[in-house]
Amino acid sequence: MSQLNAPRELTTARLLLRKPAIEDAQPLFDAYVSDPEIPRYMTWVAHREVGETEAFLRFCLSNWEEGSSFEYVIERLQDPGNPVGMIGMHPGPGRVGFGYVLAREHWNRGYMTEALKALVDWSLSQDGIHRAQAFCDLENPASARIMEKAGMTREGILRRYSLHPNLSDAPRDCFMYAKVR
């Protein structure tokens, strides 16, 4: 059970982060989930049919109800109802981990930095949370830069840490980033 009472919604200057709904499956599938380039450095492969996305959202909602993780759909305030990505908050003892993904057409606009910074800052303001962390494949400098711009510091390399099936059948080395209070 989570020690976090995650907000159902969080608004930033340009974004709405909100709890997902099954109805998000088709828009998410269309925006990025079916794009084989998007999960290159991820732990999942592109979805071939929207039913896979629906199953993923059911899993997310179940985890949300259990308090084991909190996935947020990301929408631009100027374009409500059209998801552009997701960001997950994964609590552990005294810490929160993050993972994120954004549709290719929205890369390099600062959206993910804005979303990550908002959730990192929120999580570190919660009692009992002293560490916000995230990792990325060594070959993913764009993700590393997002974490740096969100105020996280590179702590080191985790050897053979995460399986990225789009790149290799073996676990890959990753950079670990964190912000602490």
Short mmCIF file of C-alpha atoms in Angstrom, two decimals:
data_model
loop_
_atom_site.label_atom_id
_atom_site.label_comp_id
_atom_site.label_asym_id
_atom_site.label_seq_id
_atom_site.Cartn_x
_atom_site.Cartn_y
_atom_site.Cartn_z
CA MET A 1 0.00 0.00 0.00
CA SER A 2 1.24 3.46 -0.88
CA GLN A 3 2.08 6.16 1.57
CA LEU A 4 1.03 8.68 -1.06
CA ASN A 5 -2.37 10.24 -1.47
CA ALA A 6 -1.81 11.12 -5.12
CA PRO A 7 -3.90 13.91 -6.61
CA ARG A 8 -6.32 12.83 -9.34
CA GLU A 9 -5.29 15.92 -11.32
CA LEU A 10 -2.38 18.32 -11.33
CA THR A 11 -2.22 21.43 -13.50
CA THR A 12 0.95 23.18 -14.62
CA ALA A 13 1.38 26.32 -16.72
CA ARG A 14 0.65 24.41 -19.96
CA LEU A 15 -0.45 20.91 -18.96
CA LEU A 16 -3.11 18.87 -17.23
CA LEU A 17 -1.92 15.64 -15.62
CA ARG A 18 -4.92 13.46 -14.83
CA LYS A 19 -5.90 9.96 -13.82
CA PRO A 20 -6.43 7.86 -16.96
CA ALA A 21 -9.72 6.41 -18.18
CA ILE A 22 -10.39 3.43 -20.46
CA GLU A 23 -11.72 5.93 -23.00
CA ASP A 24 -8.15 7.23 -23.40
CA ALA A 25 -7.11 4.02 -25.16
CA GLN A 26 -7.81 5.06 -28.74
CA PRO A 27 -6.38 8.60 -28.43
CA LEU A 28 -3.24 7.25 -26.73
CA PHE A 29 -2.91 4.49 -29.31
CA ASP A 30 -3.19 7.06 -32.10
CA ALA A 31 -0.87 9.60 -30.43
CA TYR A 32 2.11 7.38 -29.64
CA VAL A 33 1.48 3.87 -28.29
CA SER A 34 1.44 2.29 -31.77
CA ASP A 35 4.53 4.21 -32.98
CA PRO A 36 7.43 1.69 -32.98
CA GLU A 37 10.00 4.46 -32.45
CA ILE A 38 8.47 5.72 -29.19
CA PRO A 39 9.26 2.70 -26.94
CA ARG A 40 12.83 2.31 -28.26
CA TYR A 41 14.33 2.87 -24.79
CA MET A 42 11.28 1.64 -22.86
CA THR A 43 10.45 -1.63 -21.13
CA TRP A 44 7.49 -2.24 -23.48
CA VAL A 45 6.95 -2.70 -27.21
CA ALA A 46 4.61 -0.73 -29.46
CA HIS A 47 1.00 -1.87 -29.30
CA ARG A 48 -0.38 -3.45 -32.46
CA GLU A 49 -4.03 -3.04 -31.53
CA VAL A 50 -6.01 -0.73 -29.30
CA GLY A 51 -7.06 -3.67 -27.10
CA GLU A 52 -3.50 -3.83 -25.78
CA THR A 53 -3.76 -0.19 -24.78
CA GLU A 54 -7.12 -0.82 -23.08
CA ALA A 55 -5.54 -3.70 -21.10
CA PHE A 56 -2.65 -1.43 -20.07
CA LEU A 57 -5.08 1.24 -18.86
CA ARG A 58 -7.04 -1.34 -16.84
CA PHE A 59 -3.74 -2.35 -15.23
CA CYS A 60 -2.96 1.32 -14.48
CA LEU A 61 -6.38 1.88 -12.93
CA SER A 62 -6.06 -1.24 -10.79
CA ASN A 63 -2.65 -0.08 -9.54
CA TRP A 64 -4.09 3.36 -8.84
CA GLU A 65 -6.86 1.86 -6.69
CA GLU A 66 -4.31 -0.29 -4.81
CA GLY A 67 -2.03 2.73 -4.36
CA SER A 68 0.92 0.85 -5.86
CA SER A 69 1.50 3.31 -8.71
CA PHE A 70 -0.11 6.36 -10.24
CA GLU A 71 -0.03 6.84 -14.00
CA TYR A 72 -1.14 10.19 -15.35
CA VAL A 73 -2.36 11.07 -18.83
CA ILE A 74 -0.76 14.30 -20.06
CA GLU A 75 -2.88 16.80 -21.98
CA ARG A 76 -2.00 20.29 -23.17
CA LEU A 77 -4.34 22.87 -21.64
CA GLN A 78 -4.78 24.43 -25.10
CA ASP A 79 -5.99 21.09 -26.49
CA PRO A 80 -8.17 19.38 -23.83
CA GLY A 81 -9.22 15.79 -24.39
CA ASN A 82 -6.21 14.97 -26.60
CA PRO A 83 -3.56 13.05 -24.65
CA VAL A 84 0.05 13.63 -25.71
CA GLY A 85 1.75 11.26 -23.27
CA MET A 86 1.81 9.70 -19.83
CA ILE A 87 3.93 9.98 -16.71
CA GLY A 88 3.99 7.47 -13.87
CA MET A 89 4.69 7.95 -10.19
CA HIS A 90 5.82 4.76 -8.44
CA PRO A 91 6.10 5.00 -4.63
CA GLY A 92 8.47 3.00 -2.50
CA PRO A 93 9.72 3.30 1.08
CA GLY A 94 10.69 6.97 1.49
CA ARG A 95 10.93 7.53 -2.25
CA VAL A 96 9.05 7.90 -5.51
CA GLY A 97 10.23 6.68 -8.91
CA PHE A 98 9.13 8.16 -12.23
CA GLY A 99 8.73 6.99 -15.81
CA TYR A 100 7.40 8.93 -18.76
CA VAL A 101 6.59 8.87 -22.46
CA LEU A 102 5.57 11.56 -24.94
CA ALA A 103 4.22 11.52 -28.50
CA ARG A 104 6.97 12.31 -31.00
CA GLU A 105 5.24 15.41 -32.40
CA HIS A 106 5.50 17.01 -28.93
CA TRP A 107 9.20 16.35 -28.31
CA ASN A 108 11.56 19.29 -27.66
CA ARG A 109 8.88 21.65 -26.36
CA GLY A 110 9.56 21.27 -22.63
CA TYR A 111 6.32 19.45 -21.89
CA MET A 112 7.89 16.42 -20.23
CA THR A 113 10.28 18.54 -18.18
CA GLU A 114 7.27 20.56 -16.98
CA ALA A 115 5.29 17.43 -16.07
CA LEU A 116 8.22 15.69 -14.35
CA LYS A 117 9.22 18.79 -12.37
CA ALA A 118 5.63 19.25 -11.15
CA LEU A 119 5.37 15.66 -9.88
CA VAL A 120 8.90 15.60 -8.42
CA ASP A 121 8.20 18.82 -6.51
CA TRP A 122 4.79 17.56 -5.38
CA SER A 123 6.18 14.21 -4.20
CA LEU A 124 9.06 15.80 -2.26
CA SER A 125 6.55 18.03 -0.44
CA GLN A 126 4.82 14.92 0.98
CA ASP A 127 5.58 13.66 4.49
CA GLY A 128 7.89 10.67 4.46
CA ILE A 129 9.16 11.16 0.90
CA HIS A 130 12.83 12.11 0.79
CA ARG A 131 13.85 11.00 -2.67
CA ALA A 132 12.47 11.34 -6.21
CA GLN A 133 14.27 9.17 -8.76
CA ALA A 134 14.23 8.08 -12.38
CA PHE A 135 16.55 6.27 -14.75
CA CYS A 136 17.20 6.10 -18.47
CA ASP A 137 19.23 4.03 -20.89
CA LEU A 138 22.78 5.31 -21.38
CA GLU A 139 22.01 5.83 -25.06
CA ASN A 140 18.99 8.09 -24.36
CA PRO A 141 20.47 11.59 -23.81
CA ALA A 142 17.10 13.29 -24.42
CA SER A 143 15.60 11.57 -21.37
CA ALA A 144 18.70 12.36 -19.30
CA ARG A 145 18.35 16.03 -20.24
CA ILE A 146 14.67 16.04 -19.17
CA MET A 147 15.63 14.79 -15.72
CA GLU A 148 18.43 17.36 -15.42
CA LYS A 149 16.13 20.22 -16.46
CA ALA A 150 13.56 18.99 -13.92
CA GLY A 151 16.15 19.49 -11.16
CA MET A 152 17.42 15.95 -10.79
CA THR A 153 21.10 15.07 -10.48
CA ARG A 154 22.89 12.17 -12.15
CA GLU A 155 24.06 9.84 -9.40
CA GLY A 156 25.77 7.18 -11.46
CA ILE A 157 25.38 4.18 -13.71
CA LEU A 158 23.31 1.15 -12.79
CA ARG A 159 24.97 -1.77 -14.58
CA ARG A 160 22.69 -4.16 -16.51
CA TYR A 161 19.72 -2.57 -14.74
CA SER A 162 16.72 -2.52 -17.08
CA LEU A 163 15.50 -4.69 -19.92
CA HIS A 164 14.67 -2.64 -23.02
CA PRO A 165 13.29 -5.28 -25.41
CA ASN A 166 13.37 -2.99 -28.43
CA LEU A 167 17.17 -2.81 -28.15
CA SER A 168 18.36 -6.05 -26.55
CA ASP A 169 17.35 -9.30 -24.90
CA ALA A 170 19.75 -8.53 -22.02
CA PRO A 171 19.39 -5.85 -19.32
CA ARG A 172 21.10 -2.58 -20.24
CA ASP A 173 23.14 -0.04 -18.32
CA CYS A 174 21.19 3.01 -17.15
CA PHE A 175 21.88 6.42 -15.66
CA MET A 176 20.21 6.99 -12.27
CA TYR A 177 18.97 10.49 -11.47
CA ALA A 178 17.47 11.79 -8.25
CA LYS A 179 16.41 14.84 -6.33
CA VAL A 180 16.41 14.62 -2.54
CA ARG A 181 15.30 16.73 0.37
#
